[in-house]
Amino acid sequence: MSGARTNTLATLRGRIERIEAHGDAYAPNKVPLGHAGADATLRGGLALAAVHEVFAEGHQSAAATGFIAGLAGRITARRPLVWVRQDFSDIESGALSMSGFSELGLDPRCLVTVRAADADSALRTAADALACDALGLVVLEVWGEARQLDLVASRKLTLAAQASGVTALLLRLAATPQPSTAETRWIVRAAHSPPGTPSMPAAPSMPAAPWSTWGAPVFDAQLVRNRHGPVGRWIMEWKCDECLFSESAAYPQPVAAAPAHRPHQARDGELQRRAG
Amino acid sequence: MGSCSAELDKTPSVVVAKQNNALQIYALDDLAARCGLEVGLPLANARAICPELTVFDADAAADAKTLGDIADWCDRFTPLVALDPPYGLFLDITGCAHLFGGERALLQIVSGALTRRGFAVSAGIAGTSVCARTMTRHVSGKIIADGEEADAVSPLPVSALGADAAITSGLRRAGLKTIGDVAARARHEITARFGAGFTTLLEQALGQGDAPISPRKPLPDYIVEKRFPEPVATEGVISATLSRLAAMLVTAMDRQGKGARRLEVSFFRTDGAVRTIMVDTGRPVTRPEVIDRLFRERLDALNDPLDPGFGFDLVRLSASRTEIVVQQQRDLDANVHDNDELAALIDRIAARIGGKRVVVHLPQDTHIPERAVMAMPAQHHLAAAGQAAWPDRTESEPPLRPLRLFEKPEPIKVPFATVPDGPPHHFTWRRVTHAVVRVEGPERIAMEWWKQDGKALTRDYFRVEDEAGLRFWIFRDGLYESEARGAEDKPVPVNWFVHGLFA
């Protein structure tokens, strides 16, 4: 009798554990970024089958795109990638160039681009694509504030990503972060190339200083929200050959200590769109 | 088949058009004809004959549109409908008449429905199209059996043939008043006098040989349709009908191992309006659910939603392009499954936002940056894109091409360069000044001089980084002092552009 009761108790406990696990400690697979500090903070890497947001000011669009492309390269190397863009984004910050894409070490053959006319159809297309489990990744690029991308929309995207196992990356250019159900939220800026030796022999008439090396893409990535852990800020360098992020040689120390507490909303003043 | 005119308050009405710098009658109604007016009469003369004339301006475009609309409506009787401008229609009813209760009944349905809508109709059925047309110019509602064409058209006047005015008057002058008179003459005489074209016309009218009609739309490979005795207008019934039609279509195609690449659904409204919606697919569709879903996406995304009006009385689903389906083993190869899923997703997105908006990228054999990649519709080029050969990147080099490229290079203001043909010291783009901290370059890209549009100037590209770490791909349009020259062969300030942004 007592054995049966223990058994029942154990079953119930197991059920409660499962329910709780599903609700809160949802532990999907993770993919390491390659940057030790970021991976430690993210407890192993970027969560798959979730929504991640990358915010950038308007003039930092290329850096943010590069960061997204890096994440895409980490998340899926061979599976198809759907990149949903708005027409306006092309005009404002240039179309995604396949030559540049392959220069970053990614495979343009896997990429299907959708040019949506407005944010509404872009969001709907992204939601559709997220439901398709043949994809490795869906990128949704939206320019400016979009009232369509509210908490409800973000929840829908998260559920779709969880159901299909496809990861979603939101690239928000010139937008203010709003409450959302994203797993992580990043604010990305460009960082300097590492200083180094002149890339060209300095001619007598040339000042030597500007002719220093042009290195791999370097990002100043600030993790401002992390649902399951602390946040931080790192300088990351994208290694095109190995297709991973790494610590930049030029910035040996972290530029800012990672705060232990969860941050407030991102400071709005910083995200005012500037011309250029 | 029909000439259109409205009876307005019982006053004779005419339509006039400007010909030879004078307003002439272009079309007229029965009342006006009874007054003694005829086509081609100057309007001034017509007013003198009949002062209470109502006059309308001719509108050839509207006439053509009306004729097209009637032709759309006629699609419900046969898929082969041809225009015979300015006011005729040919319907090839071979094998269709029995669906409507025989030729007599079909003729009555067509002319009855058009008459009710206010058109003056003259219709006929014959073995050859020219014979039927000749017939309808004089009598309506006649059905000529095979082999009786000559007897039927012989008593008609030569004008019924519809030949040039010169030929018609020439025949009259020669004393040949009816088609029978002309047919009685030896063919070589007619040919010598009026040309071979007229002889062919005459023979076709007499039923000896036929001129093929050119239908407006190619005949679809498969057609299924559903007719409703009572018009339907509710969304539920329409979507249920579509599902059932999709199942029927797939069954029909399946028998021959075909799949649809282009599907069309036509909604025939009771008031005669026809709405056709087309969906393209990337690979042959063989499942009714897929057809159903594609149309649902398409109908959801229509700019002007489907308007049932007083209801649809016929819904037709046709596969206008089909392909033989190659059955692939699915379970052992996950790639095949993934590709199918991706193609289905692309079809769905394309159905909603348009096929041109879903693209894959193909490398092009050119070194001009803006032409190096071509975006092609993903539906048709998915396989080609998967096997495209992209140039390998140079190992251990930073990216040489920008990640974001402007379709049109944007002009920047460069006050001066560090050296005459060197990079700028600073530049202004979109009202913000950037001080150049790092530079790589120049990379000289000459335009394709062997091409017609290759006369553009040589570009010197520089990769520059500003003090904030932003990276630009800028170029100087034209070589310093050698290409950029003004009218008096003096160097003009060269233009600088930003073409792309590096990550």
mmCIF file of N, CA and C in Angstrom, chain A residues 59-60 62 65-66 79-80 87 89 91-104 108-109 112-117 124-125 128-129 133-135 141 190-195 199-200 205 210-217 240-241 275-276, chain B residues 297 300 338 341-342 345-346 349 352-353 356-361 372-373 375 378 382 385-386 388 390 393 395-396 398-406 410 419 423 430-432 437-441 463-471 501-503:
data_model
loop_
_atom_site.group_PDB
_atom_site.id
_atom_site.type_symbol
_atom_site.label_atom_id
_atom_site.label_comp_id
_atom_site.label_asym_id
_atom_site.label_seq_id
_atom_site.Cartn_x
_atom_site.Cartn_y
_atom_site.Cartn_z
ATOM 1 N N HIS A 59 22.033 54.334 -38.983
ATOM 2 C CA HIS A 59 23.299 54.362 -39.703
ATOM 3 C C HIS A 59 24.174 53.169 -39.345
ATOM 4 N N GLN A 60 23.747 52.382 -38.364
ATOM 5 C CA GLN A 60 24.518 51.191 -37.999
ATOM 6 C C GLN A 60 23.949 49.949 -38.675
ATOM 7 N N ALA A 62 24.447 48.355 -41.410
ATOM 8 C CA ALA A 62 25.332 47.351 -41.993
ATOM 9 C C ALA A 62 25.966 46.497 -40.900
ATOM 10 N N THR A 65 23.379 44.115 -39.710
ATOM 11 C CA THR A 65 23.165 43.074 -40.710
ATOM 12 C C THR A 65 24.295 42.055 -40.655
ATOM 13 N N GLY A 66 25.517 42.573 -40.483
ATOM 14 C CA GLY A 66 26.658 41.673 -40.387
ATOM 15 C C GLY A 66 26.548 40.775 -39.166
ATOM 16 N N ARG A 79 21.306 24.538 -44.013
ATOM 17 C CA ARG A 79 19.860 24.475 -44.265
ATOM 18 C C ARG A 79 19.384 25.800 -44.862
ATOM 19 N N PRO A 80 18.248 25.766 -45.542
ATOM 20 C CA PRO A 80 17.780 26.997 -46.196
ATOM 21 C C PRO A 80 17.463 28.108 -45.197
ATOM 22 N N ASP A 87 10.651 46.632 -48.662
ATOM 23 C CA ASP A 87 11.201 47.414 -49.768
ATOM 24 C C ASP A 87 11.926 48.649 -49.256
ATOM 25 N N SER A 89 13.525 49.163 -46.584
ATOM 26 C CA SER A 89 14.824 48.872 -45.996
ATOM 27 C C SER A 89 15.916 48.898 -47.072
ATOM 28 N N ILE A 91 15.951 50.689 -49.777
ATOM 29 C CA ILE A 91 16.235 52.060 -50.189
ATOM 30 C C ILE A 91 17.067 52.752 -49.124
ATOM 31 N N GLU A 92 16.696 52.522 -47.875
ATOM 32 C CA GLU A 92 17.316 53.271 -46.792
ATOM 33 C C GLU A 92 18.739 52.803 -46.522
ATOM 34 N N SER A 93 18.955 51.517 -46.464
ATOM 35 C CA SER A 93 20.300 51.082 -46.097
ATOM 36 C C SER A 93 20.886 50.075 -47.072
ATOM 37 N N GLY A 94 20.363 50.025 -48.282
ATOM 38 C CA GLY A 94 20.975 49.172 -49.288
ATOM 39 C C GLY A 94 20.452 47.756 -49.234
ATOM 40 N N ALA A 95 20.466 47.111 -50.383
ATOM 41 C CA ALA A 95 19.997 45.732 -50.461
ATOM 42 C C ALA A 95 21.090 44.797 -49.953
ATOM 43 N N LEU A 96 20.674 43.635 -49.514
ATOM 44 C CA LEU A 96 21.635 42.638 -49.062
ATOM 45 C C LEU A 96 22.421 42.160 -50.283
ATOM 46 N N SER A 97 23.742 42.296 -50.212
ATOM 47 C CA SER A 97 24.555 41.919 -51.375
ATOM 48 C C SER A 97 25.081 40.503 -51.183
ATOM 49 N N MET A 98 24.846 39.688 -52.203
ATOM 50 C CA MET A 98 25.252 38.297 -52.093
ATOM 51 C C MET A 98 26.768 38.158 -52.104
ATOM 52 N N SER A 99 27.458 39.057 -52.825
ATOM 53 C CA SER A 99 28.922 38.995 -52.836
ATOM 54 C C SER A 99 29.443 39.194 -51.416
ATOM 55 N N GLY A 100 28.880 40.205 -50.736
ATOM 56 C CA GLY A 100 29.286 40.464 -49.365
ATOM 57 C C GLY A 100 28.912 39.320 -48.444
ATOM 58 N N PHE A 101 27.772 38.725 -48.713
ATOM 59 C CA PHE A 101 27.285 37.605 -47.914
ATOM 60 C C PHE A 101 28.263 36.433 -47.994
ATOM 61 N N SER A 102 28.729 36.155 -49.215
ATOM 62 C CA SER A 102 29.642 35.023 -49.339
ATOM 63 C C SER A 102 31.033 35.405 -48.836
ATOM 64 N N GLU A 103 31.372 36.695 -48.884
ATOM 65 C CA GLU A 103 32.659 37.128 -48.336
ATOM 66 C C GLU A 103 32.715 36.912 -46.829
ATOM 67 N N LEU A 104 31.547 36.919 -46.183
ATOM 68 C CA LEU A 104 31.522 36.698 -44.736
ATOM 69 C C LEU A 104 31.640 35.220 -44.402
ATOM 70 N N PRO A 108 25.469 31.785 -50.169
ATOM 71 C CA PRO A 108 24.293 32.436 -50.763
ATOM 72 C C PRO A 108 23.321 31.457 -51.402
ATOM 73 N N ARG A 109 23.757 30.221 -51.622
ATOM 74 C CA ARG A 109 22.869 29.246 -52.262
ATOM 75 C C ARG A 109 21.709 28.866 -51.353
ATOM 76 N N VAL A 112 16.940 32.411 -49.507
ATOM 77 C CA VAL A 112 15.759 32.831 -50.267
ATOM 78 C C VAL A 112 15.335 34.167 -49.691
ATOM 79 N N THR A 113 15.262 35.192 -50.533
ATOM 80 C CA THR A 113 14.910 36.515 -50.052
ATOM 81 C C THR A 113 13.458 36.815 -50.405
ATOM 82 N N VAL A 114 12.741 37.343 -49.456
ATOM 83 C CA VAL A 114 11.364 37.775 -49.706
ATOM 84 C C VAL A 114 11.331 39.287 -49.559
ATOM 85 N N ARG A 115 10.864 39.964 -50.600
ATOM 86 C CA ARG A 115 10.768 41.421 -50.541
ATOM 87 C C ARG A 115 9.324 41.791 -50.280
ATOM 88 N N ALA A 116 9.026 42.079 -49.051
ATOM 89 C CA ALA A 116 7.650 42.414 -48.703
ATOM 90 C C ALA A 116 7.437 43.902 -48.915
ATOM 91 N N ALA A 117 6.197 44.256 -49.236
ATOM 92 C CA ALA A 117 5.911 45.664 -49.507
ATOM 93 C C ALA A 117 5.848 46.458 -48.213
ATOM 94 N N ARG A 124 3.667 38.656 -41.683
ATOM 95 C CA ARG A 124 2.867 37.479 -41.997
ATOM 96 C C ARG A 124 3.717 36.429 -42.717
ATOM 97 N N THR A 125 4.552 36.910 -43.655
ATOM 98 C CA THR A 125 5.411 35.987 -44.376
ATOM 99 C C THR A 125 6.377 35.297 -43.427
ATOM 100 N N ASP A 128 4.628 32.644 -41.493
ATOM 101 C CA ASP A 128 4.421 31.479 -42.367
ATOM 102 C C ASP A 128 5.690 30.655 -42.480
ATOM 103 N N ALA A 129 6.794 31.378 -42.722
ATOM 104 C CA ALA A 129 8.062 30.696 -42.940
ATOM 105 C C ALA A 129 8.491 29.972 -41.669
ATOM 106 N N ASP A 133 9.237 23.535 -41.153
ATOM 107 C CA ASP A 133 10.388 22.980 -40.426
ATOM 108 C C ASP A 133 11.539 22.582 -41.347
ATOM 109 N N ALA A 134 11.398 22.817 -42.642
ATOM 110 C CA ALA A 134 12.517 22.521 -43.537
ATOM 111 C C ALA A 134 13.580 23.614 -43.488
ATOM 112 N N LEU A 135 13.217 24.746 -42.886
ATOM 113 C CA LEU A 135 14.158 25.867 -42.869
ATOM 114 C C LEU A 135 15.101 25.760 -41.678
ATOM 115 N N GLU A 141 13.534 41.465 -41.294
ATOM 116 C CA GLU A 141 14.186 42.766 -41.209
ATOM 117 C C GLU A 141 13.128 43.846 -41.362
ATOM 118 N N ALA A 190 28.933 49.265 -34.813
ATOM 119 C CA ALA A 190 30.211 48.901 -35.410
ATOM 120 C C ALA A 190 31.324 49.289 -34.450
ATOM 121 N N ALA A 191 32.403 48.520 -34.441
ATOM 122 C CA ALA A 191 33.579 48.875 -33.634
ATOM 123 C C ALA A 191 34.754 49.049 -34.584
ATOM 124 N N HIS A 192 35.804 49.699 -34.074
ATOM 125 C CA HIS A 192 36.977 49.946 -34.918
ATOM 126 C C HIS A 192 37.632 48.651 -35.340
ATOM 127 N N SER A 193 38.277 48.709 -36.478
ATOM 128 C CA SER A 193 39.173 47.623 -36.838
ATOM 129 C C SER A 193 40.345 47.656 -35.866
ATOM 130 N N PRO A 194 40.968 46.512 -35.636
ATOM 131 C CA PRO A 194 42.138 46.539 -34.754
ATOM 132 C C PRO A 194 43.258 47.338 -35.392
ATOM 133 N N PRO A 195 43.959 48.143 -34.610
ATOM 134 C CA PRO A 195 45.071 48.894 -35.185
ATOM 135 C C PRO A 195 46.189 47.927 -35.549
ATOM 136 N N SER A 199 48.726 48.814 -44.367
ATOM 137 C CA SER A 199 48.405 47.822 -45.379
ATOM 138 C C SER A 199 49.056 48.155 -46.703
ATOM 139 N N MET A 200 49.477 49.379 -46.881
ATOM 140 C CA MET A 200 50.153 49.760 -48.117
ATOM 141 C C MET A 200 51.464 50.432 -47.723
ATOM 142 N N SER A 205 54.437 61.040 -50.289
ATOM 143 C CA SER A 205 53.449 62.118 -50.193
ATOM 144 C C SER A 205 52.282 61.746 -49.284
ATOM 145 N N PRO A 210 46.422 56.936 -41.848
ATOM 146 C CA PRO A 210 45.162 56.310 -42.248
ATOM 147 C C PRO A 210 45.342 54.948 -42.908
ATOM 148 N N TRP A 211 46.545 54.634 -43.321
ATOM 149 C CA TRP A 211 46.701 53.409 -44.105
ATOM 150 C C TRP A 211 46.979 52.211 -43.212
ATOM 151 N N SER A 212 46.163 52.003 -42.255
ATOM 152 C CA SER A 212 46.377 50.836 -41.415
ATOM 153 C C SER A 212 45.403 49.741 -41.806
ATOM 154 N N THR A 213 45.639 48.570 -41.259
ATOM 155 C CA THR A 213 44.895 47.413 -41.778
ATOM 156 C C THR A 213 43.412 47.539 -41.588
ATOM 157 N N TRP A 214 42.821 46.918 -42.484
ATOM 158 C CA TRP A 214 41.369 46.828 -42.522
ATOM 159 C C TRP A 214 41.102 45.392 -42.131
ATOM 160 N N GLY A 215 40.570 45.218 -40.941
ATOM 161 C CA GLY A 215 40.467 43.853 -40.434
ATOM 162 C C GLY A 215 39.123 43.212 -40.703
ATOM 163 N N ALA A 216 38.901 42.124 -40.010
ATOM 164 C CA ALA A 216 37.619 41.427 -40.109
ATOM 165 C C ALA A 216 36.544 42.299 -39.453
ATOM 166 N N PRO A 217 35.279 42.036 -39.757
ATOM 167 C CA PRO A 217 34.212 42.843 -39.143
ATOM 168 C C PRO A 217 34.263 42.741 -37.621
ATOM 169 N N CYS A 240 35.730 35.226 -40.703
ATOM 170 C CA CYS A 240 35.064 34.788 -41.925
ATOM 171 C C CYS A 240 35.481 33.369 -42.314
ATOM 172 N N ASP A 241 36.732 33.021 -42.029
ATOM 173 C CA ASP A 241 37.217 31.716 -42.469
ATOM 174 C C ASP A 241 36.639 30.585 -41.624
ATOM 175 N N ALA A 275 20.350 60.981 -38.833
ATOM 176 C CA ALA A 275 20.495 60.898 -40.287
ATOM 177 C C ALA A 275 21.861 60.309 -40.597
ATOM 178 N N GLY A 276 21.925 59.546 -41.607
ATOM 179 C CA GLY A 276 23.201 59.006 -42.023
ATOM 180 C C GLY A 276 23.385 57.584 -41.590
ATOM 181 N N GLU B 297 -4.698 31.343 -49.839
ATOM 182 C CA GLU B 297 -3.721 32.421 -49.646
ATOM 183 C C GLU B 297 -3.962 33.543 -50.644
ATOM 184 N N ASP B 300 -7.166 35.500 -49.990
ATOM 185 C CA ASP B 300 -7.004 36.343 -48.804
ATOM 186 C C ASP B 300 -6.267 37.626 -49.132
ATOM 187 N N ASP B 338 13.009 18.207 -47.465
ATOM 188 C CA ASP B 338 13.241 19.619 -47.165
ATOM 189 C C ASP B 338 13.001 20.483 -48.395
ATOM 190 N N GLU B 341 9.343 20.828 -49.051
ATOM 191 C CA GLU B 341 8.724 21.726 -48.084
ATOM 192 C C GLU B 341 9.041 23.178 -48.427
ATOM 193 N N LEU B 342 10.308 23.413 -48.782
ATOM 194 C CA LEU B 342 10.724 24.776 -49.113
ATOM 195 C C LEU B 342 9.979 25.266 -50.354
ATOM 196 N N LEU B 345 6.524 26.153 -49.437
ATOM 197 C CA LEU B 345 6.482 27.434 -48.717
ATOM 198 C C LEU B 345 6.611 28.600 -49.693
ATOM 199 N N ILE B 346 7.546 28.469 -50.635
ATOM 200 C CA ILE B 346 7.750 29.538 -51.615
ATOM 201 C C ILE B 346 6.483 29.743 -52.432
ATOM 202 N N ILE B 349 3.965 31.684 -50.284
ATOM 203 C CA ILE B 349 4.297 33.103 -50.136
ATOM 204 C C ILE B 349 4.071 33.816 -51.466
ATOM 205 N N ARG B 352 0.590 34.697 -52.269
ATOM 206 C CA ARG B 352 0.033 35.832 -51.544
ATOM 207 C C ARG B 352 0.641 37.162 -51.964
ATOM 208 N N ILE B 353 1.956 37.231 -52.052
ATOM 209 C CA ILE B 353 2.530 38.553 -52.306
ATOM 210 C C ILE B 353 3.102 38.679 -53.713
ATOM 211 N N LYS B 356 7.279 37.546 -58.018
ATOM 212 C CA LYS B 356 8.514 38.304 -58.230
ATOM 213 C C LYS B 356 9.127 38.779 -56.925
ATOM 214 N N ARG B 357 8.385 38.646 -55.846
ATOM 215 C CA ARG B 357 8.883 39.159 -54.569
ATOM 216 C C ARG B 357 9.630 38.097 -53.768
ATOM 217 N N VAL B 358 9.572 36.876 -54.239
ATOM 218 C CA VAL B 358 10.320 35.812 -53.564
ATOM 219 C C VAL B 358 11.452 35.427 -54.511
ATOM 220 N N VAL B 359 12.684 35.723 -54.110
ATOM 221 C CA VAL B 359 13.774 35.575 -55.068
ATOM 222 C C VAL B 359 14.911 34.730 -54.490
ATOM 223 N N VAL B 360 15.631 34.093 -55.422
ATOM 224 C CA VAL B 360 16.913 33.491 -55.092
ATOM 225 C C VAL B 360 17.960 34.239 -55.906
ATOM 226 N N HIS B 361 19.219 34.020 -55.586
ATOM 227 C CA HIS B 361 20.261 34.833 -56.193
ATOM 228 C C HIS B 361 21.188 33.972 -57.036
ATOM 229 N N ALA B 372 26.670 41.906 -60.530
ATOM 230 C CA ALA B 372 27.328 40.633 -60.262
ATOM 231 C C ALA B 372 26.354 39.552 -59.809
ATOM 232 N N VAL B 373 25.213 39.994 -59.297
ATOM 233 C CA VAL B 373 24.230 39.029 -58.803
ATOM 234 C C VAL B 373 22.884 39.380 -59.398
ATOM 235 N N ALA B 375 18.769 38.668 -59.070
ATOM 236 C CA ALA B 375 17.703 38.076 -58.261
ATOM 237 C C ALA B 375 16.651 37.514 -59.200
ATOM 238 N N ALA B 378 12.082 32.779 -57.137
ATOM 239 C CA ALA B 378 12.492 31.528 -56.501
ATOM 240 C C ALA B 378 11.696 30.338 -57.011
ATOM 241 N N LEU B 382 14.809 27.818 -58.138
ATOM 242 C CA LEU B 382 15.298 27.290 -56.859
ATOM 243 C C LEU B 382 16.396 26.256 -57.090
ATOM 244 N N ALA B 385 19.614 27.884 -58.346
ATOM 245 C CA ALA B 385 20.314 28.624 -57.297
ATOM 246 C C ALA B 385 21.044 27.667 -56.361
ATOM 247 N N GLY B 386 20.463 26.485 -56.139
ATOM 248 C CA GLY B 386 21.095 25.527 -55.245
ATOM 249 C C GLY B 386 22.403 24.989 -55.795
ATOM 250 N N ALA B 388 24.339 26.860 -57.993
ATOM 251 C CA ALA B 388 25.135 27.953 -58.561
ATOM 252 C C ALA B 388 26.566 27.907 -58.041
ATOM 253 N N TRP B 390 29.457 29.948 -56.853
ATOM 254 C CA TRP B 390 29.842 31.277 -56.397
ATOM 255 C C TRP B 390 31.357 31.361 -56.336
ATOM 256 N N ARG B 393 35.852 32.816 -51.739
ATOM 257 C CA ARG B 393 36.447 33.976 -51.087
ATOM 258 C C ARG B 393 37.915 33.689 -50.807
ATOM 259 N N GLU B 395 41.026 33.282 -48.679
ATOM 260 C CA GLU B 395 41.244 32.893 -47.277
ATOM 261 C C GLU B 395 41.995 34.001 -46.533
ATOM 262 N N SER B 396 41.698 34.135 -45.271
ATOM 263 C CA SER B 396 42.348 35.062 -44.347
ATOM 264 C C SER B 396 42.395 36.498 -44.866
ATOM 265 N N PRO B 398 39.953 40.026 -45.039
ATOM 266 C CA PRO B 398 38.660 40.579 -44.617
ATOM 267 C C PRO B 398 37.740 40.698 -45.839
ATOM 268 N N PRO B 399 36.442 40.870 -45.637
ATOM 269 C CA PRO B 399 35.538 40.944 -46.778
ATOM 270 C C PRO B 399 35.948 42.038 -47.763
ATOM 271 N N LEU B 400 35.933 41.695 -49.034
ATOM 272 C CA LEU B 400 36.303 42.662 -50.067
ATOM 273 C C LEU B 400 35.082 43.326 -50.684
ATOM 274 N N ARG B 401 33.917 42.759 -50.441
ATOM 275 C CA ARG B 401 32.701 43.342 -50.998
ATOM 276 C C ARG B 401 31.761 43.676 -49.848
ATOM 277 N N PRO B 402 30.997 44.773 -49.980
ATOM 278 C CA PRO B 402 30.128 45.193 -48.874
ATOM 279 C C PRO B 402 28.945 44.248 -48.695
ATOM 280 N N LEU B 403 28.427 44.244 -47.482
ATOM 281 C CA LEU B 403 27.282 43.388 -47.191
ATOM 282 C C LEU B 403 25.991 44.026 -47.687
ATOM 283 N N ARG B 404 25.919 45.332 -47.621
ATOM 284 C CA ARG B 404 24.729 46.014 -48.137
ATOM 285 C C ARG B 404 25.163 46.903 -49.282
ATOM 286 N N LEU B 405 24.465 46.730 -50.387
ATOM 287 C CA LEU B 405 24.847 47.433 -51.600
ATOM 288 C C LEU B 405 23.667 48.292 -52.043
ATOM 289 N N PHE B 406 23.958 49.566 -52.346
ATOM 290 C CA PHE B 406 22.876 50.423 -52.835
ATOM 291 C C PHE B 406 22.651 50.139 -54.311
ATOM 292 N N GLU B 410 25.052 56.324 -54.082
ATOM 293 C CA GLU B 410 24.572 57.613 -53.587
ATOM 294 C C GLU B 410 25.721 58.613 -53.605
ATOM 295 N N VAL B 419 45.590 62.798 -51.773
ATOM 296 C CA VAL B 419 46.420 63.049 -52.948
ATOM 297 C C VAL B 419 45.457 63.086 -54.114
ATOM 298 N N PRO B 423 42.356 58.505 -51.799
ATOM 299 C CA PRO B 423 41.057 58.492 -51.120
ATOM 300 C C PRO B 423 40.777 59.842 -50.468
ATOM 301 N N ARG B 430 24.587 61.853 -46.713
ATOM 302 C CA ARG B 430 23.301 62.044 -46.024
ATOM 303 C C ARG B 430 23.437 63.052 -44.884
ATOM 304 N N ARG B 431 24.061 64.162 -45.180
ATOM 305 C CA ARG B 431 24.174 65.311 -44.278
ATOM 306 C C ARG B 431 25.048 65.033 -43.055
ATOM 307 N N VAL B 432 25.743 63.911 -43.005
ATOM 308 C CA VAL B 432 26.645 63.634 -41.887
ATOM 309 C C VAL B 432 28.061 63.542 -42.437
ATOM 310 N N VAL B 437 39.398 57.260 -41.247
ATOM 311 C CA VAL B 437 40.480 56.848 -40.360
ATOM 312 C C VAL B 437 41.341 55.780 -41.022
ATOM 313 N N ARG B 438 40.691 54.848 -41.686
ATOM 314 C CA ARG B 438 41.413 53.765 -42.347
ATOM 315 C C ARG B 438 40.969 53.652 -43.788
ATOM 316 N N VAL B 439 41.903 53.266 -44.610
ATOM 317 C CA VAL B 439 41.599 53.155 -46.043
ATOM 318 C C VAL B 439 42.245 51.906 -46.593
ATOM 319 N N GLU B 440 41.546 51.244 -47.468
ATOM 320 C CA GLU B 440 42.191 50.242 -48.324
ATOM 321 C C GLU B 440 41.767 50.520 -49.755
ATOM 322 N N GLY B 441 42.706 50.403 -50.654
ATOM 323 C CA GLY B 441 42.369 50.653 -52.039
ATOM 324 C C GLY B 441 43.499 51.348 -52.735
ATOM 325 N N ARG B 463 37.878 51.116 -49.758
ATOM 326 C CA ARG B 463 37.173 50.677 -48.552
ATOM 327 C C ARG B 463 37.647 51.585 -47.428
ATOM 328 N N VAL B 464 36.754 52.344 -46.839
ATOM 329 C CA VAL B 464 37.175 53.305 -45.818
ATOM 330 C C VAL B 464 36.416 53.054 -44.524
ATOM 331 N N GLU B 465 37.069 53.404 -43.437
ATOM 332 C CA GLU B 465 36.434 53.278 -42.128
ATOM 333 C C GLU B 465 36.493 54.644 -41.465
ATOM 334 N N ASP B 466 35.371 55.050 -40.865
ATOM 335 C CA ASP B 466 35.383 56.365 -40.228
ATOM 336 C C ASP B 466 35.728 56.225 -38.742
ATOM 337 N N GLU B 467 35.723 57.350 -38.034
ATOM 338 C CA GLU B 467 36.212 57.323 -36.655
ATOM 339 C C GLU B 467 35.297 56.512 -35.745
ATOM 340 N N ALA B 468 34.029 56.298 -36.159
ATOM 341 C CA ALA B 468 33.112 55.520 -35.326
ATOM 342 C C ALA B 468 33.174 54.028 -35.652
ATOM 343 N N GLY B 469 33.984 53.671 -36.631
ATOM 344 C CA GLY B 469 34.073 52.261 -36.987
ATOM 345 C C GLY B 469 33.134 51.853 -38.116
ATOM 346 N N LEU B 470 32.362 52.812 -38.639
ATOM 347 C CA LEU B 470 31.481 52.492 -39.770
ATOM 348 C C LEU B 470 32.332 52.333 -41.023
ATOM 349 N N ARG B 471 31.984 51.361 -41.851
ATOM 350 C CA ARG B 471 32.804 51.062 -43.016
ATOM 351 C C ARG B 471 32.002 51.287 -44.288
ATOM 352 N N LEU B 501 27.864 49.371 -47.886
ATOM 353 C CA LEU B 501 28.280 49.457 -46.487
ATOM 354 C C LEU B 501 28.803 48.098 -46.061
ATOM 355 N N PHE B 502 29.957 48.119 -45.435
ATOM 356 C CA PHE B 502 30.520 46.877 -44.911
ATOM 357 C C PHE B 502 29.999 46.635 -43.505
ATOM 358 N N ALA B 503 29.997 45.404 -43.131
ATOM 359 C CA ALA B 503 29.609 45.065 -41.759
ATOM 360 C C ALA B 503 30.735 45.497 -40.820
#
